[in-house]
């Protein structure tokens, strides 16, 4: 009931009535044996307010989805650190402000973290790499600044999909990230500079999606060796030079390729999969032919 009081009550919480079984309330699920609340999934509505610290008192929660409320503001409450069983935390698409909290590393069971499309600012806490079971980190479309943590090349358990696009991140990509076989990595629409060669590794079998577009990256693309299962590659709108490696035409899973608005030169490989791509994939380079 405290959670309900923390927002201007929208229609979807009308079933939340005092002295009725909360396991029957909209968005609430309970364990069939213990009747403890283990899922709170509420999203999508016209309401305002904040996330009540009382959410931390639901200590049996495994899934907390509180998202798509454009006027829910304020910080992420520290009380969620009491949710030691929490596997899914989705607080995306709201108006949350303040930093990405460093205390999130205390949610040791977490497998999915989504804080995207908020107003979060400051730097990314390096200790998120301590989450040994994390499979997906979504911090995109915020106002995050600073550099990508060096520690993001040192995940010791599961290697997560990493979505950091649409922020204000600066500096070079840490070389340590080259040791990680990210399934999907999207660093686009930031202000990153320098080399990204380390993200390309033919021994990385999980990597399917690399998006580095709309940064200020500058490296020799001709030296790149591609992950064999790559199906999405966007390096457009950077300062990347060199040529397009012939090996690219043997990437049988590649269905998205954008290398435009760079400083590439030389012949565009032909044959193989290259027939899938229109000339727009290569527009505005120095001397591609």
PDB file of C-alpha atoms in Angstrom:
ATOM      1  CA  UNK A   1       0.000   0.000   0.000  1.00  0.00           C
ATOM      2  CA  UNK A   2       2.973   2.330   0.568  1.00  0.00           C
ATOM      3  CA  UNK A   3       4.039   1.705  -3.030  1.00  0.00           C
ATOM      4  CA  UNK A   4       0.573   2.718  -4.200  1.00  0.00           C
ATOM      5  CA  UNK A   5       0.669   5.883  -2.072  1.00  0.00           C
ATOM      6  CA  UNK A   6       3.960   6.971  -3.649  1.00  0.00           C
ATOM      7  CA  UNK A   7       2.295   7.596  -7.021  1.00  0.00           C
ATOM      8  CA  UNK A   8      -0.815   9.369  -8.197  1.00  0.00           C
ATOM      9  CA  UNK A   9      -2.989   6.283  -8.345  1.00  0.00           C
ATOM     10  CA  UNK A  10      -3.610   5.240 -11.937  1.00  0.00           C
ATOM     11  CA  UNK A  11      -6.388   2.945 -13.071  1.00  0.00           C
ATOM     12  CA  UNK A  12      -4.198  -0.138 -13.198  1.00  0.00           C
ATOM     13  CA  UNK A  13      -3.772  -0.063  -9.404  1.00  0.00           C
ATOM     14  CA  UNK A  14      -7.486   0.076  -8.638  1.00  0.00           C
ATOM     15  CA  UNK A  15      -7.356  -3.582  -7.590  1.00  0.00           C
ATOM     16  CA  UNK A  16      -4.832  -2.702  -4.854  1.00  0.00           C
ATOM     17  CA  UNK A  17      -7.321  -2.490  -1.989  1.00  0.00           C
ATOM     18  CA  UNK A  18      -6.493  -2.739   1.707  1.00  0.00           C
ATOM     19  CA  UNK A  19      -7.494  -6.017   3.423  1.00  0.00           C
ATOM     20  CA  UNK A  20      -7.806  -7.964   0.191  1.00  0.00           C
ATOM     21  CA  UNK A  21      -5.414 -10.698  -0.966  1.00  0.00           C
ATOM     22  CA  UNK A  22      -2.504  -8.885  -2.629  1.00  0.00           C
ATOM     23  CA  UNK A  23      -1.741 -12.020  -4.652  1.00  0.00           C
ATOM     24  CA  UNK A  24      -4.860 -11.180  -6.658  1.00  0.00           C
ATOM     25  CA  UNK A  25      -3.806  -7.594  -7.363  1.00  0.00           C
ATOM     26  CA  UNK A  26      -2.922  -6.433 -10.850  1.00  0.00           C
ATOM     27  CA  UNK A  27       0.816  -6.772 -11.484  1.00  0.00           C
ATOM     28  CA  UNK A  28       1.483  -8.839  -8.359  1.00  0.00           C
ATOM     29  CA  UNK A  29       2.452 -12.500  -8.428  1.00  0.00           C
ATOM     30  CA  UNK A  30       3.047 -14.777  -5.498  1.00  0.00           C
ATOM     31  CA  UNK A  31       4.813 -18.076  -5.001  1.00  0.00           C
ATOM     32  CA  UNK A  32       2.245 -20.872  -5.263  1.00  0.00           C
ATOM     33  CA  UNK A  33       3.586 -22.635  -2.174  1.00  0.00           C
ATOM     34  CA  UNK A  34       4.631 -19.857   0.189  1.00  0.00           C
ATOM     35  CA  UNK A  35       2.259 -17.085  -1.015  1.00  0.00           C
ATOM     36  CA  UNK A  36       5.177 -14.653  -0.726  1.00  0.00           C
ATOM     37  CA  UNK A  37       5.187 -11.849  -3.317  1.00  0.00           C
ATOM     38  CA  UNK A  38       7.932 -12.758  -5.795  1.00  0.00           C
ATOM     39  CA  UNK A  39       7.041 -10.590  -8.808  1.00  0.00           C
ATOM     40  CA  UNK A  40       5.970  -6.975  -9.062  1.00  0.00           C
ATOM     41  CA  UNK A  41       5.394  -6.080 -12.713  1.00  0.00           C
ATOM     42  CA  UNK A  42       3.690  -2.726 -13.260  1.00  0.00           C
ATOM     43  CA  UNK A  43       4.240  -0.602 -16.346  1.00  0.00           C
ATOM     44  CA  UNK A  44       2.727   1.747 -18.857  1.00  0.00           C
ATOM     45  CA  UNK A  45       0.432   4.456 -17.591  1.00  0.00           C
ATOM     46  CA  UNK A  46      -0.128   8.137 -17.006  1.00  0.00           C
ATOM     47  CA  UNK A  47       1.016   8.720 -13.471  1.00  0.00           C
ATOM     48  CA  UNK A  48       3.620  10.624 -11.501  1.00  0.00           C
ATOM     49  CA  UNK A  49       5.452  10.250  -8.219  1.00  0.00           C
ATOM     50  CA  UNK A  50       8.444   8.236  -7.104  1.00  0.00           C
ATOM     51  CA  UNK A  51       9.424   4.637  -6.437  1.00  0.00           C
ATOM     52  CA  UNK A  52       8.631   4.024  -2.797  1.00  0.00           C
ATOM     53  CA  UNK A  53      11.501   2.803  -0.590  1.00  0.00           C
ATOM     54  CA  UNK A  54       8.975   0.276   0.730  1.00  0.00           C
ATOM     55  CA  UNK A  55       9.631  -1.843  -2.354  1.00  0.00           C
ATOM     56  CA  UNK A  56      12.701  -3.090  -0.481  1.00  0.00           C
ATOM     57  CA  UNK A  57      10.451  -4.703   2.143  1.00  0.00           C
ATOM     58  CA  UNK A  58       9.239  -7.260  -0.423  1.00  0.00           C
ATOM     59  CA  UNK A  59      12.337  -9.330   0.289  1.00  0.00           C
ATOM     60  CA  UNK A  60      11.173 -12.368  -1.689  1.00  0.00           C
ATOM     61  CA  UNK A  61      10.979 -10.437  -4.962  1.00  0.00           C
ATOM     62  CA  UNK A  62      12.687 -12.095  -7.918  1.00  0.00           C
ATOM     63  CA  UNK A  63      11.348  -9.702 -10.562  1.00  0.00           C
ATOM     64  CA  UNK A  64      10.787  -5.958 -10.202  1.00  0.00           C
ATOM     65  CA  UNK A  65       9.445  -4.241 -13.315  1.00  0.00           C
ATOM     66  CA  UNK A  66       8.438  -0.639 -12.748  1.00  0.00           C
ATOM     67  CA  UNK A  67       8.697   1.018 -16.138  1.00  0.00           C
ATOM     68  CA  UNK A  68       7.195   3.154 -18.880  1.00  0.00           C
ATOM     69  CA  UNK A  69       5.907   5.874 -16.574  1.00  0.00           C
ATOM     70  CA  UNK A  70       7.136   9.118 -18.090  1.00  0.00           C
ATOM     71  CA  UNK A  71       6.550  11.163 -14.939  1.00  0.00           C
ATOM     72  CA  UNK A  72       7.982   8.825 -12.296  1.00  0.00           C
ATOM     73  CA  UNK A  73      11.034  10.749 -11.085  1.00  0.00           C
ATOM     74  CA  UNK A  74      13.555  10.871  -8.278  1.00  0.00           C
ATOM     75  CA  UNK A  75      16.436   8.542  -7.482  1.00  0.00           C
ATOM     76  CA  UNK A  76      16.583   4.757  -7.344  1.00  0.00           C
ATOM     77  CA  UNK A  77      15.913   3.878  -3.681  1.00  0.00           C
ATOM     78  CA  UNK A  78      18.773   2.227  -1.827  1.00  0.00           C
ATOM     79  CA  UNK A  79      16.272  -0.009  -0.062  1.00  0.00           C
ATOM     80  CA  UNK A  80      16.277  -2.316  -3.094  1.00  0.00           C
ATOM     81  CA  UNK A  81      19.586  -3.699  -1.820  1.00  0.00           C
ATOM     82  CA  UNK A  82      17.471  -5.790   0.568  1.00  0.00           C
ATOM     83  CA  UNK A  83      16.154  -7.757  -2.427  1.00  0.00           C
ATOM     84  CA  UNK A  84      18.805 -10.483  -2.342  1.00  0.00           C
ATOM     85  CA  UNK A  85      16.709 -12.825  -4.512  1.00  0.00           C
ATOM     86  CA  UNK A  86      16.132 -10.260  -7.259  1.00  0.00           C
ATOM     87  CA  UNK A  87      16.982 -11.533 -10.757  1.00  0.00           C
ATOM     88  CA  UNK A  88      15.247  -8.945 -12.957  1.00  0.00           C
ATOM     89  CA  UNK A  89      15.334  -5.195 -12.346  1.00  0.00           C
ATOM     90  CA  UNK A  90      13.604  -3.112 -15.014  1.00  0.00           C
ATOM     91  CA  UNK A  91      13.222   0.590 -14.195  1.00  0.00           C
ATOM     92  CA  UNK A  92      13.377   1.748 -17.791  1.00  0.00           C
ATOM     93  CA  UNK A  93      11.574   4.489 -19.691  1.00  0.00           C
ATOM     94  CA  UNK A  94      10.768   6.842 -16.837  1.00  0.00           C
ATOM     95  CA  UNK A  95      12.232  10.128 -15.533  1.00  0.00           C
ATOM     96  CA  UNK A  96      14.563   8.801 -12.851  1.00  0.00           C
ATOM     97  CA  UNK A  97      17.455  11.108 -12.000  1.00  0.00           C
ATOM     98  CA  UNK A  98      20.683  11.023 -10.051  1.00  0.00           C
ATOM     99  CA  UNK A  99      23.505   8.537 -10.609  1.00  0.00           C
ATOM    100  CA  UNK A 100      23.461   4.883 -11.557  1.00  0.00           C
ATOM    101  CA  UNK A 101      23.852   3.665  -7.965  1.00  0.00           C
ATOM    102  CA  UNK A 102      27.028   1.824  -7.008  1.00  0.00           C
ATOM    103  CA  UNK A 103      24.965  -0.173  -4.507  1.00  0.00           C
ATOM    104  CA  UNK A 104      23.455  -2.197  -7.361  1.00  0.00           C
ATOM    105  CA  UNK A 105      26.413  -4.572  -7.034  1.00  0.00           C
ATOM    106  CA  UNK A 106      24.755  -5.842  -3.850  1.00  0.00           C
ATOM    107  CA  UNK A 107      21.999  -7.451  -5.936  1.00  0.00           C
ATOM    108  CA  UNK A 108      24.143 -10.531  -6.376  1.00  0.00           C
ATOM    109  CA  UNK A 109      21.452 -12.699  -8.020  1.00  0.00           C
ATOM    110  CA  UNK A 110      20.719 -10.155 -10.755  1.00  0.00           C
ATOM    111  CA  UNK A 111      20.606 -11.472 -14.325  1.00  0.00           C
ATOM    112  CA  UNK A 112      18.935  -8.502 -16.079  1.00  0.00           C
ATOM    113  CA  UNK A 113      19.382  -4.770 -15.449  1.00  0.00           C
ATOM    114  CA  UNK A 114      17.489  -2.113 -17.410  1.00  0.00           C
ATOM    115  CA  UNK A 115      17.752   1.574 -16.457  1.00  0.00           C
ATOM    116  CA  UNK A 116      17.419   2.867 -20.020  1.00  0.00           C
ATOM    117  CA  UNK A 117      15.502   5.956 -21.175  1.00  0.00           C
ATOM    118  CA  UNK A 118      15.813   7.910 -17.947  1.00  0.00           C
ATOM    119  CA  UNK A 119      17.613  11.095 -16.858  1.00  0.00           C
ATOM    120  CA  UNK A 120      20.437   9.364 -15.008  1.00  0.00           C
ATOM    121  CA  UNK A 121      23.716  11.249 -14.920  1.00  0.00           C
ATOM    122  CA  UNK A 122      27.284  10.910 -13.697  1.00  0.00           C
ATOM    123  CA  UNK A 123      29.660   8.062 -14.401  1.00  0.00           C
ATOM    124  CA  UNK A 124      29.013   4.345 -14.763  1.00  0.00           C
ATOM    125  CA  UNK A 125      29.882   2.503 -11.536  1.00  0.00           C
ATOM    126  CA  UNK A 126      32.818   0.142 -12.214  1.00  0.00           C
ATOM    127  CA  UNK A 127      31.564  -2.386  -9.680  1.00  0.00           C
ATOM    128  CA  UNK A 128      28.700  -3.506 -11.943  1.00  0.00           C
ATOM    129  CA  UNK A 129      31.259  -5.985 -13.277  1.00  0.00           C
ATOM    130  CA  UNK A 130      30.986  -7.776  -9.918  1.00  0.00           C
ATOM    131  CA  UNK A 131      27.506  -9.044 -10.863  1.00  0.00           C
ATOM    132  CA  UNK A 132      28.473 -12.624 -11.657  1.00  0.00           C
ATOM    133  CA  UNK A 133      25.138 -13.701 -13.124  1.00  0.00           C
ATOM    134  CA  UNK A 134      24.283 -10.594 -15.133  1.00  0.00           C
ATOM    135  CA  UNK A 135      23.279 -11.398 -18.705  1.00  0.00           C
ATOM    136  CA  UNK A 136      22.195  -7.973 -19.949  1.00  0.00           C
ATOM    137  CA  UNK A 137      22.994  -4.375 -18.939  1.00  0.00           C
ATOM    138  CA  UNK A 138      20.851  -1.597 -20.432  1.00  0.00           C
ATOM    139  CA  UNK A 139      22.042   1.907 -19.556  1.00  0.00           C
ATOM    140  CA  UNK A 140      21.259   3.517 -22.915  1.00  0.00           C
ATOM    141  CA  UNK A 141      19.511   6.819 -23.519  1.00  0.00           C
ATOM    142  CA  UNK A 142      20.523   8.561 -20.322  1.00  0.00           C
ATOM    143  CA  UNK A 143      22.896  11.453 -19.620  1.00  0.00           C
ATOM    144  CA  UNK A 144      25.868   9.426 -18.442  1.00  0.00           C
ATOM    145  CA  UNK A 145      29.314  10.979 -18.695  1.00  0.00           C
ATOM    146  CA  UNK A 146      32.908   9.918 -18.158  1.00  0.00           C
ATOM    147  CA  UNK A 147      34.557   6.863 -19.623  1.00  0.00           C
ATOM    148  CA  UNK A 148      33.556   3.221 -19.982  1.00  0.00           C
ATOM    149  CA  UNK A 149      34.931   1.468 -16.879  1.00  0.00           C
ATOM    150  CA  UNK A 150      38.090  -0.587 -17.359  1.00  0.00           C
ATOM    151  CA  UNK A 151      36.406  -3.216 -15.183  1.00  0.00           C
ATOM    152  CA  UNK A 152      33.875  -3.916 -17.946  1.00  0.00           C
ATOM    153  CA  UNK A 153      36.598  -6.044 -19.472  1.00  0.00           C
ATOM    154  CA  UNK A 154      36.741  -8.157 -16.339  1.00  0.00           C
ATOM    155  CA  UNK A 155      33.330  -9.749 -15.867  1.00  0.00           C
ATOM    156  CA  UNK A 156      34.130 -12.927 -13.950  1.00  0.00           C
ATOM    157  CA  UNK A 157      30.860 -14.805 -14.457  1.00  0.00           C
ATOM    158  CA  UNK A 158      28.391 -14.387 -17.283  1.00  0.00           C
ATOM    159  CA  UNK A 159      29.486 -11.940 -19.998  1.00  0.00           C
ATOM    160  CA  UNK A 160      26.501  -9.631 -20.502  1.00  0.00           C
ATOM    161  CA  UNK A 161      25.059  -7.961 -23.539  1.00  0.00           C
ATOM    162  CA  UNK A 162      26.086  -4.321 -23.120  1.00  0.00           C
ATOM    163  CA  UNK A 163      23.981  -1.353 -24.230  1.00  0.00           C
ATOM    164  CA  UNK A 164      25.505   2.070 -23.491  1.00  0.00           C
ATOM    165  CA  UNK A 165      24.349   4.013 -26.546  1.00  0.00           C
ATOM    166  CA  UNK A 166      22.864   7.484 -26.535  1.00  0.00           C
ATOM    167  CA  UNK A 167      24.821   8.902 -23.604  1.00  0.00           C
ATOM    168  CA  UNK A 168      27.680  11.410 -23.339  1.00  0.00           C
ATOM    169  CA  UNK A 169      30.509   8.971 -22.721  1.00  0.00           C
ATOM    170  CA  UNK A 170      33.995  10.142 -23.619  1.00  0.00           C
ATOM    171  CA  UNK A 171      37.555   8.879 -23.911  1.00  0.00           C
ATOM    172  CA  UNK A 172      38.877   5.676 -25.476  1.00  0.00           C
ATOM    173  CA  UNK A 173      37.278   2.248 -25.280  1.00  0.00           C
ATOM    174  CA  UNK A 174      39.242   0.290 -22.644  1.00  0.00           C
ATOM    175  CA  UNK A 175      41.496  -2.336 -24.214  1.00  0.00           C
ATOM    176  CA  UNK A 176      40.296  -4.770 -21.554  1.00  0.00           C
ATOM    177  CA  UNK A 177      36.951  -5.081 -23.363  1.00  0.00           C
ATOM    178  CA  UNK A 178      38.730  -7.100 -26.032  1.00  0.00           C
ATOM    179  CA  UNK A 179      38.872 -10.031 -23.625  1.00  0.00           C
ATOM    180  CA  UNK A 180      35.082 -10.183 -23.418  1.00  0.00           C
ATOM    181  CA  UNK A 181      33.017 -12.197 -25.899  1.00  0.00           C
ATOM    182  CA  UNK A 182      30.002  -9.889 -25.727  1.00  0.00           C
ATOM    183  CA  UNK A 183      26.957 -11.287 -27.499  1.00  0.00           C
ATOM    184  CA  UNK A 184      25.784  -7.773 -28.329  1.00  0.00           C
ATOM    185  CA  UNK A 185      27.615  -4.506 -27.674  1.00  0.00           C
ATOM    186  CA  UNK A 186      26.212  -1.105 -28.589  1.00  0.00           C
ATOM    187  CA  UNK A 187      28.354   1.942 -27.811  1.00  0.00           C
ATOM    188  CA  UNK A 188      26.859   4.186 -30.479  1.00  0.00           C
ATOM    189  CA  UNK A 189      25.891   7.843 -30.152  1.00  0.00           C
ATOM    190  CA  UNK A 190      28.527   8.847 -27.619  1.00  0.00           C
ATOM    191  CA  UNK A 191      31.769  10.819 -27.874  1.00  0.00           C
ATOM    192  CA  UNK A 192      34.226   7.945 -27.788  1.00  0.00           C
ATOM    193  CA  UNK A 193      37.624   8.372 -29.427  1.00  0.00           C
ATOM    194  CA  UNK A 194      40.559   6.277 -30.569  1.00  0.00           C
ATOM    195  CA  UNK A 195      40.713   2.567 -31.268  1.00  0.00           C
ATOM    196  CA  UNK A 196      37.972  -0.071 -31.321  1.00  0.00           C
ATOM    197  CA  UNK A 197      40.046  -2.814 -32.927  1.00  0.00           C
ATOM    198  CA  UNK A 198      39.988  -4.849 -29.718  1.00  0.00           C
ATOM    199  CA  UNK A 199      36.245  -5.525 -30.030  1.00  0.00           C
ATOM    200  CA  UNK A 200      36.781  -7.593 -33.191  1.00  0.00           C
ATOM    201  CA  UNK A 201      38.034 -11.106 -32.541  1.00  0.00           C
ATOM    202  CA  UNK A 202      37.547 -14.134 -34.809  1.00  0.00           C
ATOM    203  CA  UNK A 203      37.597 -16.362 -31.721  1.00  0.00           C
ATOM    204  CA  UNK A 204      34.551 -14.675 -30.224  1.00  0.00           C
ATOM    205  CA  UNK A 205      31.739 -17.069 -31.056  1.00  0.00           C
ATOM    206  CA  UNK A 206      28.991 -15.269 -29.126  1.00  0.00           C
ATOM    207  CA  UNK A 207      29.404 -11.857 -30.722  1.00  0.00           C
ATOM    208  CA  UNK A 208      26.579 -11.129 -33.164  1.00  0.00           C
ATOM    209  CA  UNK A 209      26.006  -7.375 -32.859  1.00  0.00           C
ATOM    210  CA  UNK A 210      28.544  -4.517 -32.815  1.00  0.00           C
ATOM    211  CA  UNK A 211      27.346  -0.924 -33.113  1.00  0.00           C
ATOM    212  CA  UNK A 212      29.965   1.829 -32.794  1.00  0.00           C
ATOM    213  CA  UNK A 213      28.252   4.453 -34.951  1.00  0.00           C
ATOM    214  CA  UNK A 214      28.187   8.188 -34.307  1.00  0.00           C
ATOM    215  CA  UNK A 215      31.337   8.516 -32.224  1.00  0.00           C
ATOM    216  CA  UNK A 216      34.775   9.935 -32.997  1.00  0.00           C
ATOM    217  CA  UNK A 217      36.608   6.629 -33.323  1.00  0.00           C
ATOM    218  CA  UNK A 218      39.752   6.497 -35.448  1.00  0.00           C
ATOM    219  CA  UNK A 219      41.478   3.213 -36.341  1.00  0.00           C
ATOM    220  CA  UNK A 220      42.602   1.101 -39.306  1.00  0.00           C
ATOM    221  CA  UNK A 221      39.624  -0.996 -40.385  1.00  0.00           C
ATOM    222  CA  UNK A 222      41.721  -3.059 -42.791  1.00  0.00           C
ATOM    223  CA  UNK A 223      43.345  -4.863 -39.845  1.00  0.00           C
ATOM    224  CA  UNK A 224      40.054  -6.034 -38.341  1.00  0.00           C
ATOM    225  CA  UNK A 225      39.338  -9.774 -37.970  1.00  0.00           C
ATOM    226  CA  UNK A 226      35.638 -10.474 -37.660  1.00  0.00           C
ATOM    227  CA  UNK A 227      33.719 -12.650 -35.201  1.00  0.00           C
ATOM    228  CA  UNK A 228      32.379 -15.495 -37.305  1.00  0.00           C
ATOM    229  CA  UNK A 229      28.737 -15.171 -36.193  1.00  0.00           C
ATOM    230  CA  UNK A 230      28.471 -11.405 -36.669  1.00  0.00           C
ATOM    231  CA  UNK A 231      25.083 -10.392 -38.077  1.00  0.00           C
ATOM    232  CA  UNK A 232      25.003  -6.642 -37.349  1.00  0.00           C
ATOM    233  CA  UNK A 233      27.867  -4.196 -37.875  1.00  0.00           C
ATOM    234  CA  UNK A 234      27.516  -0.428 -37.823  1.00  0.00           C
ATOM    235  CA  UNK A 235      30.669   1.729 -37.689  1.00  0.00           C
ATOM    236  CA  UNK A 236      29.208   4.692 -39.586  1.00  0.00           C
ATOM    237  CA  UNK A 237      29.827   8.337 -38.728  1.00  0.00           C
ATOM    238  CA  UNK A 238      33.324   8.051 -37.281  1.00  0.00           C
ATOM    239  CA  UNK A 239      36.871   8.793 -38.501  1.00  0.00           C
ATOM    240  CA  UNK A 240      37.770   5.202 -39.373  1.00  0.00           C
ATOM    241  CA  UNK A 241      40.339   4.753 -42.139  1.00  0.00           C
ATOM    242  CA  UNK A 242      41.915   1.937 -44.155  1.00  0.00           C
ATOM    243  CA  UNK A 243      40.023  -0.472 -46.376  1.00  0.00           C
ATOM    244  CA  UNK A 244      37.230  -3.016 -46.003  1.00  0.00           C
ATOM    245  CA  UNK A 245      38.783  -6.470 -45.413  1.00  0.00           C
ATOM    246  CA  UNK A 246      37.998  -9.113 -48.032  1.00  0.00           C
ATOM    247  CA  UNK A 247      37.085 -11.509 -45.218  1.00  0.00           C
ATOM    248  CA  UNK A 248      33.859  -9.600 -44.649  1.00  0.00           C
ATOM    249  CA  UNK A 249      32.198 -11.295 -47.625  1.00  0.00           C
ATOM    250  CA  UNK A 250      32.489 -14.696 -45.920  1.00  0.00           C
ATOM    251  CA  UNK A 251      30.373 -13.651 -42.921  1.00  0.00           C
ATOM    252  CA  UNK A 252      27.320 -15.663 -43.869  1.00  0.00           C
ATOM    253  CA  UNK A 253      25.208 -14.346 -40.954  1.00  0.00           C
ATOM    254  CA  UNK A 254      25.831 -10.653 -41.679  1.00  0.00           C
ATOM    255  CA  UNK A 255      22.605  -8.885 -42.645  1.00  0.00           C
ATOM    256  CA  UNK A 256      23.269  -5.318 -41.484  1.00  0.00           C
ATOM    257  CA  UNK A 257      26.349  -3.400 -42.598  1.00  0.00           C
ATOM    258  CA  UNK A 258      26.914   0.347 -42.347  1.00  0.00           C
ATOM    259  CA  UNK A 259      30.371   1.840 -42.863  1.00  0.00           C
ATOM    260  CA  UNK A 260      29.370   5.221 -44.308  1.00  0.00           C
ATOM    261  CA  UNK A 261      30.644   8.645 -43.267  1.00  0.00           C
ATOM    262  CA  UNK A 262      34.194   7.563 -42.494  1.00  0.00           C
ATOM    263  CA  UNK A 263      37.592   7.865 -44.220  1.00  0.00           C
ATOM    264  CA  UNK A 264      37.745   4.439 -45.853  1.00  0.00           C
ATOM    265  CA  UNK A 265      39.546   3.828 -49.147  1.00  0.00           C
ATOM    266  CA  UNK A 266      40.071   1.041 -51.654  1.00  0.00           C
ATOM    267  CA  UNK A 267      37.808  -1.460 -53.339  1.00  0.00           C
ATOM    268  CA  UNK A 268      34.562  -2.625 -51.820  1.00  0.00           C
ATOM    269  CA  UNK A 269      34.703  -6.447 -51.691  1.00  0.00           C
ATOM    270  CA  UNK A 270      32.345  -8.198 -54.106  1.00  0.00           C
ATOM    271  CA  UNK A 271      30.766 -11.622 -54.163  1.00  0.00           C
ATOM    272  CA  UNK A 272      29.531 -13.714 -51.282  1.00  0.00           C
ATOM    273  CA  UNK A 273      27.181 -11.835 -49.011  1.00  0.00           C
ATOM    274  CA  UNK A 274      28.062  -8.398 -50.393  1.00  0.00           C
ATOM    275  CA  UNK A 275      25.090  -8.499 -52.764  1.00  0.00           C
ATOM    276  CA  UNK A 276      22.865  -8.027 -49.700  1.00  0.00           C
ATOM    277  CA  UNK A 277      24.021  -4.456 -49.193  1.00  0.00           C
ATOM    278  CA  UNK A 278      23.017  -1.359 -51.124  1.00  0.00           C
ATOM    279  CA  UNK A 279      25.385   1.457 -52.018  1.00  0.00           C
ATOM    280  CA  UNK A 280      23.982   3.466 -49.098  1.00  0.00           C
ATOM    281  CA  UNK A 281      25.917   1.166 -46.753  1.00  0.00           C
ATOM    282  CA  UNK A 282      29.151   2.712 -48.053  1.00  0.00           C
ATOM    283  CA  UNK A 283      28.234   6.365 -48.722  1.00  0.00           C
ATOM    284  CA  UNK A 284      30.502   9.305 -47.894  1.00  0.00           C
ATOM    285  CA  UNK A 285      33.920   7.791 -47.496  1.00  0.00           C
ATOM    286  CA  UNK A 286      37.258   9.164 -48.640  1.00  0.00           C
ATOM    287  CA  UNK A 287      37.877   6.953 -51.670  1.00  0.00           C
ATOM    288  CA  UNK A 288      35.902   3.701 -51.637  1.00  0.00           C
ATOM    289  CA  UNK A 289      35.266   2.305 -55.102  1.00  0.00           C
TER     290      UNK A 289
END
